[in-house]
Short mmCIF file of C-alpha atoms in Angstrom, two decimals:
data_model
loop_
_atom_site.label_atom_id
_atom_site.label_comp_id
_atom_site.label_asym_id
_atom_site.label_seq_id
_atom_site.Cartn_x
_atom_site.Cartn_y
_atom_site.Cartn_z
CA MET A 116 55.46 -30.26 -20.11
CA LYS A 117 52.40 -30.17 -22.35
CA MET A 118 50.66 -32.65 -20.04
CA LYS A 119 51.29 -30.41 -16.99
CA SER A 120 49.92 -27.38 -18.88
CA LEU A 121 46.84 -29.35 -19.89
CA ILE A 122 46.21 -30.44 -16.28
CA LEU A 123 46.60 -26.86 -15.05
CA LEU A 124 44.19 -25.61 -17.73
CA MET A 125 41.58 -28.24 -16.76
CA ALA A 126 41.91 -27.26 -13.08
CA LEU A 127 41.32 -23.59 -13.90
CA ILE A 128 38.26 -24.48 -15.98
CA GLY A 129 36.91 -26.57 -13.10
CA LEU A 130 37.47 -23.71 -10.66
CA PHE A 131 35.62 -21.31 -12.97
CA ILE A 132 32.64 -23.66 -13.31
CA ASN A 133 32.44 -24.20 -9.54
CA GLY A 134 32.57 -20.44 -8.98
CA CYS A 135 29.60 -19.89 -11.32
CA GLY A 136 27.72 -22.65 -9.54
CA ASP A 137 28.29 -21.00 -6.18
CA LYS A 138 27.07 -17.66 -7.56
CA ASP A 139 23.93 -19.30 -8.95
CA SER A 140 23.29 -20.82 -5.54
CA ASP A 141 23.77 -17.43 -3.87
CA ASP A 142 21.40 -15.83 -6.39
CA LYS A 143 18.75 -18.44 -5.62
CA GLN A 144 19.12 -17.85 -1.89
CA THR A 145 18.83 -14.08 -2.42
CA ALA A 146 15.75 -14.56 -4.59
CA HIS A 147 14.24 -16.77 -1.89
CA LYS A 148 14.83 -14.07 0.71
CA GLU A 149 13.17 -11.46 -1.52
CA GLU A 150 10.01 -13.50 -2.15
CA LYS A 151 6.78 -11.53 -1.87
CA PRO A 152 5.04 -11.75 1.52
CA LYS A 153 2.08 -14.07 1.88
CA PRO A 154 -1.37 -12.52 1.26
CA LEU A 155 -2.94 -10.99 4.36
CA ASN A 156 -5.67 -13.11 5.94
CA ASN A 157 -8.01 -11.58 8.54
CA PHE A 158 -5.26 -9.07 9.27
CA VAL A 159 -6.39 -6.64 11.97
CA MET A 160 -5.23 -3.03 12.13
CA VAL A 161 -6.16 -1.12 15.30
CA LEU A 162 -6.96 2.59 14.97
CA ASN A 163 -6.17 5.16 17.64
CA ASP A 164 -9.89 5.45 18.47
CA ASP A 165 -9.84 1.70 19.35
CA SER A 166 -11.87 0.73 16.26
CA GLN A 167 -10.43 -1.78 13.81
CA ILE A 168 -10.19 -2.50 10.13
CA ILE A 169 -9.79 -6.03 8.87
CA ILE A 170 -7.85 -6.76 5.69
CA ASN A 171 -8.08 -9.85 3.54
CA GLN A 172 -6.01 -10.11 0.41
CA LYS A 173 -7.17 -12.15 -2.55
CA ILE A 174 -4.63 -14.26 -4.40
CA PRO A 175 -4.66 -12.98 -8.00
CA ASP A 176 -5.43 -15.56 -10.68
CA ALA A 177 -2.53 -16.62 -12.88
CA PRO A 178 -2.96 -15.52 -16.51
CA LYS A 179 -4.34 -18.37 -18.64
CA ASP A 180 -2.78 -17.07 -21.84
CA ASN A 181 0.70 -15.57 -21.86
CA PHE A 182 -0.23 -13.53 -24.92
CA LYS A 183 -3.15 -11.80 -23.21
CA ASN A 184 -3.01 -8.71 -21.04
CA ILE A 185 0.35 -7.61 -22.40
CA GLU A 186 -0.54 -3.93 -22.01
CA PRO A 187 1.35 -2.26 -19.15
CA LYS A 188 -0.76 -2.07 -15.97
CA ASP A 189 -0.80 0.09 -12.86
CA GLU A 190 0.90 -2.30 -10.43
CA GLN A 191 -0.29 -0.34 -7.41
CA GLU A 192 -3.91 -0.61 -8.62
CA SER A 193 -3.52 -4.35 -9.20
CA ILE A 194 -2.43 -4.84 -5.60
CA LEU A 195 -5.04 -2.50 -4.11
CA LYS A 196 -7.78 -4.34 -6.03
CA ASP A 197 -6.79 -7.54 -4.26
CA PHE A 198 -7.52 -6.02 -0.84
CA ILE A 199 -10.86 -6.41 0.93
CA ILE A 200 -11.19 -3.77 3.66
CA THR A 201 -13.93 -4.29 6.25
CA SER A 202 -14.68 -2.80 9.64
CA PRO A 203 -17.64 -3.77 11.83
CA ALA A 204 -17.35 -0.52 13.83
CA LEU A 205 -17.09 1.89 10.88
CA GLU A 206 -20.56 2.00 9.39
CA SER A 207 -19.59 4.17 6.44
CA GLU A 208 -20.51 3.40 2.86
CA ILE A 209 -17.02 4.30 1.63
CA LYS A 210 -13.75 3.87 3.52
CA ILE A 211 -10.72 5.85 2.37
CA LEU A 212 -7.22 4.70 3.29
CA TYR A 213 -4.98 7.77 3.36
CA PHE A 214 -1.22 7.06 3.21
CA PHE A 215 0.90 10.07 4.13
CA THR A 216 3.91 11.43 6.03
CA THR A 217 4.14 14.43 8.33
CA TRP A 218 6.90 15.98 6.19
CA CYS A 219 5.16 15.68 2.80
CA GLU A 220 3.87 19.14 1.73
CA PRO A 221 1.16 17.80 -0.66
CA CYS A 222 -0.01 15.49 2.16
CA ILE A 223 -0.40 18.53 4.42
CA GLY A 224 -1.96 20.70 1.73
CA ILE A 225 -4.74 18.22 1.04
CA LEU A 226 -5.86 17.92 4.68
CA PRO A 227 -8.29 20.92 4.67
CA HIS A 228 -9.96 19.45 1.58
CA LEU A 229 -10.40 16.09 3.28
CA ASP A 230 -11.97 17.89 6.23
CA ASN A 231 -14.38 19.70 3.88
CA LEU A 232 -15.40 16.42 2.27
CA GLN A 233 -15.90 14.73 5.64
CA LYS A 234 -18.24 17.56 6.71
CA GLN A 235 -20.08 17.39 3.39
CA PHE A 236 -20.63 13.63 3.28
CA GLY A 237 -20.80 12.97 7.02
CA ASP A 238 -21.12 9.32 8.07
CA LYS A 239 -21.30 8.16 4.45
CA ILE A 240 -17.49 8.25 4.21
CA LYS A 241 -14.65 7.56 6.61
CA PHE A 242 -11.00 8.57 6.24
CA ILE A 243 -8.42 6.29 7.85
CA GLY A 244 -4.91 7.71 8.16
CA ILE A 245 -1.86 5.51 7.70
CA PRO A 246 1.34 7.49 8.44
CA LEU A 247 4.56 6.18 6.88
CA ASP A 248 7.22 8.45 8.42
CA ASP A 249 9.09 5.75 10.34
CA ILE A 250 8.68 3.23 7.51
CA LEU A 251 10.07 5.37 4.69
CA GLU A 252 12.97 6.76 6.73
CA LYS A 253 14.46 6.72 10.21
CA THR A 254 12.31 8.89 12.47
CA GLU A 255 13.16 9.82 16.05
CA ASN A 256 10.26 9.72 18.51
CA PHE A 257 7.66 9.06 15.82
CA PRO A 258 4.66 8.95 18.22
CA GLN A 259 5.42 12.47 19.46
CA THR A 260 6.01 13.74 15.92
CA LEU A 261 2.65 12.35 14.84
CA HIS A 262 0.89 13.74 17.92
CA ILE A 263 2.18 17.25 17.21
CA PHE A 264 1.25 16.91 13.53
CA VAL A 265 -2.31 15.89 14.41
CA GLU A 266 -2.73 18.84 16.79
CA GLU A 267 -1.21 21.41 14.44
CA ASN A 268 -3.45 20.34 11.57
CA ALA A 269 -6.60 19.71 13.65
CA ILE A 270 -6.95 16.20 12.24
CA THR A 271 -10.07 14.39 13.42
CA PHE A 272 -10.04 11.14 11.41
CA PRO A 273 -8.64 8.01 13.10
CA MET A 274 -5.21 6.60 12.29
CA VAL A 275 -3.24 3.39 12.46
CA GLU A 276 -0.15 4.00 14.58
CA GLY A 277 1.11 0.51 15.40
CA SER A 278 3.72 -1.78 13.85
CA GLU A 279 1.08 -3.47 11.66
CA ARG A 280 1.61 -0.58 9.22
CA GLN A 281 4.88 -2.23 8.21
CA THR A 282 3.08 -5.47 7.31
CA LEU A 283 0.56 -3.59 5.17
CA PHE A 284 3.37 -1.62 3.51
CA ARG A 285 5.13 -4.85 2.53
CA ALA A 286 1.87 -6.36 1.25
CA LEU A 287 1.47 -3.31 -0.98
CA GLY A 288 4.90 -3.92 -2.44
CA GLU A 289 5.74 -0.54 -0.90
CA VAL A 290 3.97 2.48 -2.41
CA GLU A 291 4.65 4.42 -5.59
CA GLY A 292 4.37 7.79 -3.88
CA ILE A 293 2.49 9.88 -1.35
CA PRO A 294 -0.11 11.06 -0.69
CA LEU A 295 -1.91 7.89 -1.72
CA MET A 296 -5.66 7.42 -1.21
CA ALA A 297 -7.58 4.20 -1.86
CA LEU A 298 -11.39 3.99 -1.70
CA TYR A 299 -13.31 0.84 -0.67
CA ASP A 300 -17.07 0.30 -0.53
CA ASN A 301 -19.16 -1.00 2.38
CA ASN A 302 -18.48 -4.59 1.27
CA GLY A 303 -14.75 -3.92 1.41
CA ASP A 304 -14.20 -3.95 -2.35
CA TYR A 305 -11.83 -1.59 -4.12
CA LEU A 306 -13.34 1.39 -5.97
CA ILE A 307 -10.54 3.73 -7.07
CA HIS A 308 -7.27 5.21 -5.89
CA TYR A 309 -5.36 8.46 -6.31
CA LEU A 310 -1.63 9.07 -6.24
CA GLY A 311 -0.49 12.58 -5.39
CA ALA A 312 -2.46 15.70 -4.53
CA ILE A 313 -5.76 15.90 -6.42
CA PRO A 314 -8.41 18.65 -6.64
CA GLU A 315 -11.14 18.49 -4.01
CA GLU A 316 -13.73 18.67 -6.79
CA MET A 317 -12.42 15.46 -8.38
CA LEU A 318 -12.66 13.50 -5.15
CA GLU A 319 -16.08 15.03 -4.42
CA PHE A 320 -17.35 13.93 -7.85
CA ASP A 321 -16.01 10.38 -7.47
CA LEU A 322 -17.46 10.05 -3.97
CA SER A 323 -20.89 11.25 -5.15
CA TYR A 324 -20.77 8.98 -8.20
CA ASN A 325 -19.79 5.87 -6.23
CA LEU A 326 -22.30 6.54 -3.44
CA THR A 327 -25.09 6.83 -6.03
CA LYS A 328 -23.89 3.69 -7.78
CA LEU A 329 -23.74 1.71 -4.52
CA ARG A 330 -27.29 2.72 -3.57
CA ALA A 331 -28.59 1.70 -6.99
CA LYS A 332 -27.44 -1.90 -6.53
#
């Protein structure tokens, strides 16, 4: 009787161990599925004015010392810094990627200020709109929604409307919030970014500062 109990106990232990092994295997498969996408390489995004921007994404260096850089960092900034944004057709000194949705009130409220800055700086800067409506949530007839939004708000800057927005969104590791603006210089290098609605004066100052700094090089 004791021998039968011992055999039953060993069988239960074996079943428990096998179950944990299966779970570990499932966890590994899930982790594999959730791996970060590969860095973008000569990734082309077509704007609705038929111009293009080309994105290359640097592979960040692995830290040489695990005890260095332990201060918390802005993850969004770290990713944006790895992007190189170029465009042969957009001869502006500063390119500004503007991530937004048509239903975001701060995104709408900032539009007149962007228009003021475009008029002030002219060809020195270029806004590039990247709408996220259909990426952040299910949106019926997104092209028509965007078209109406553009007309109602008299938007003049070009936008990316195609499916490549999804690839960029994944490369960003999604976004922390909207509106999100990221500035890049004429070489395609990251300058600064802003999350949320910011005063027009702040963006005007940073644009003036960076334009002066770029010309001094």
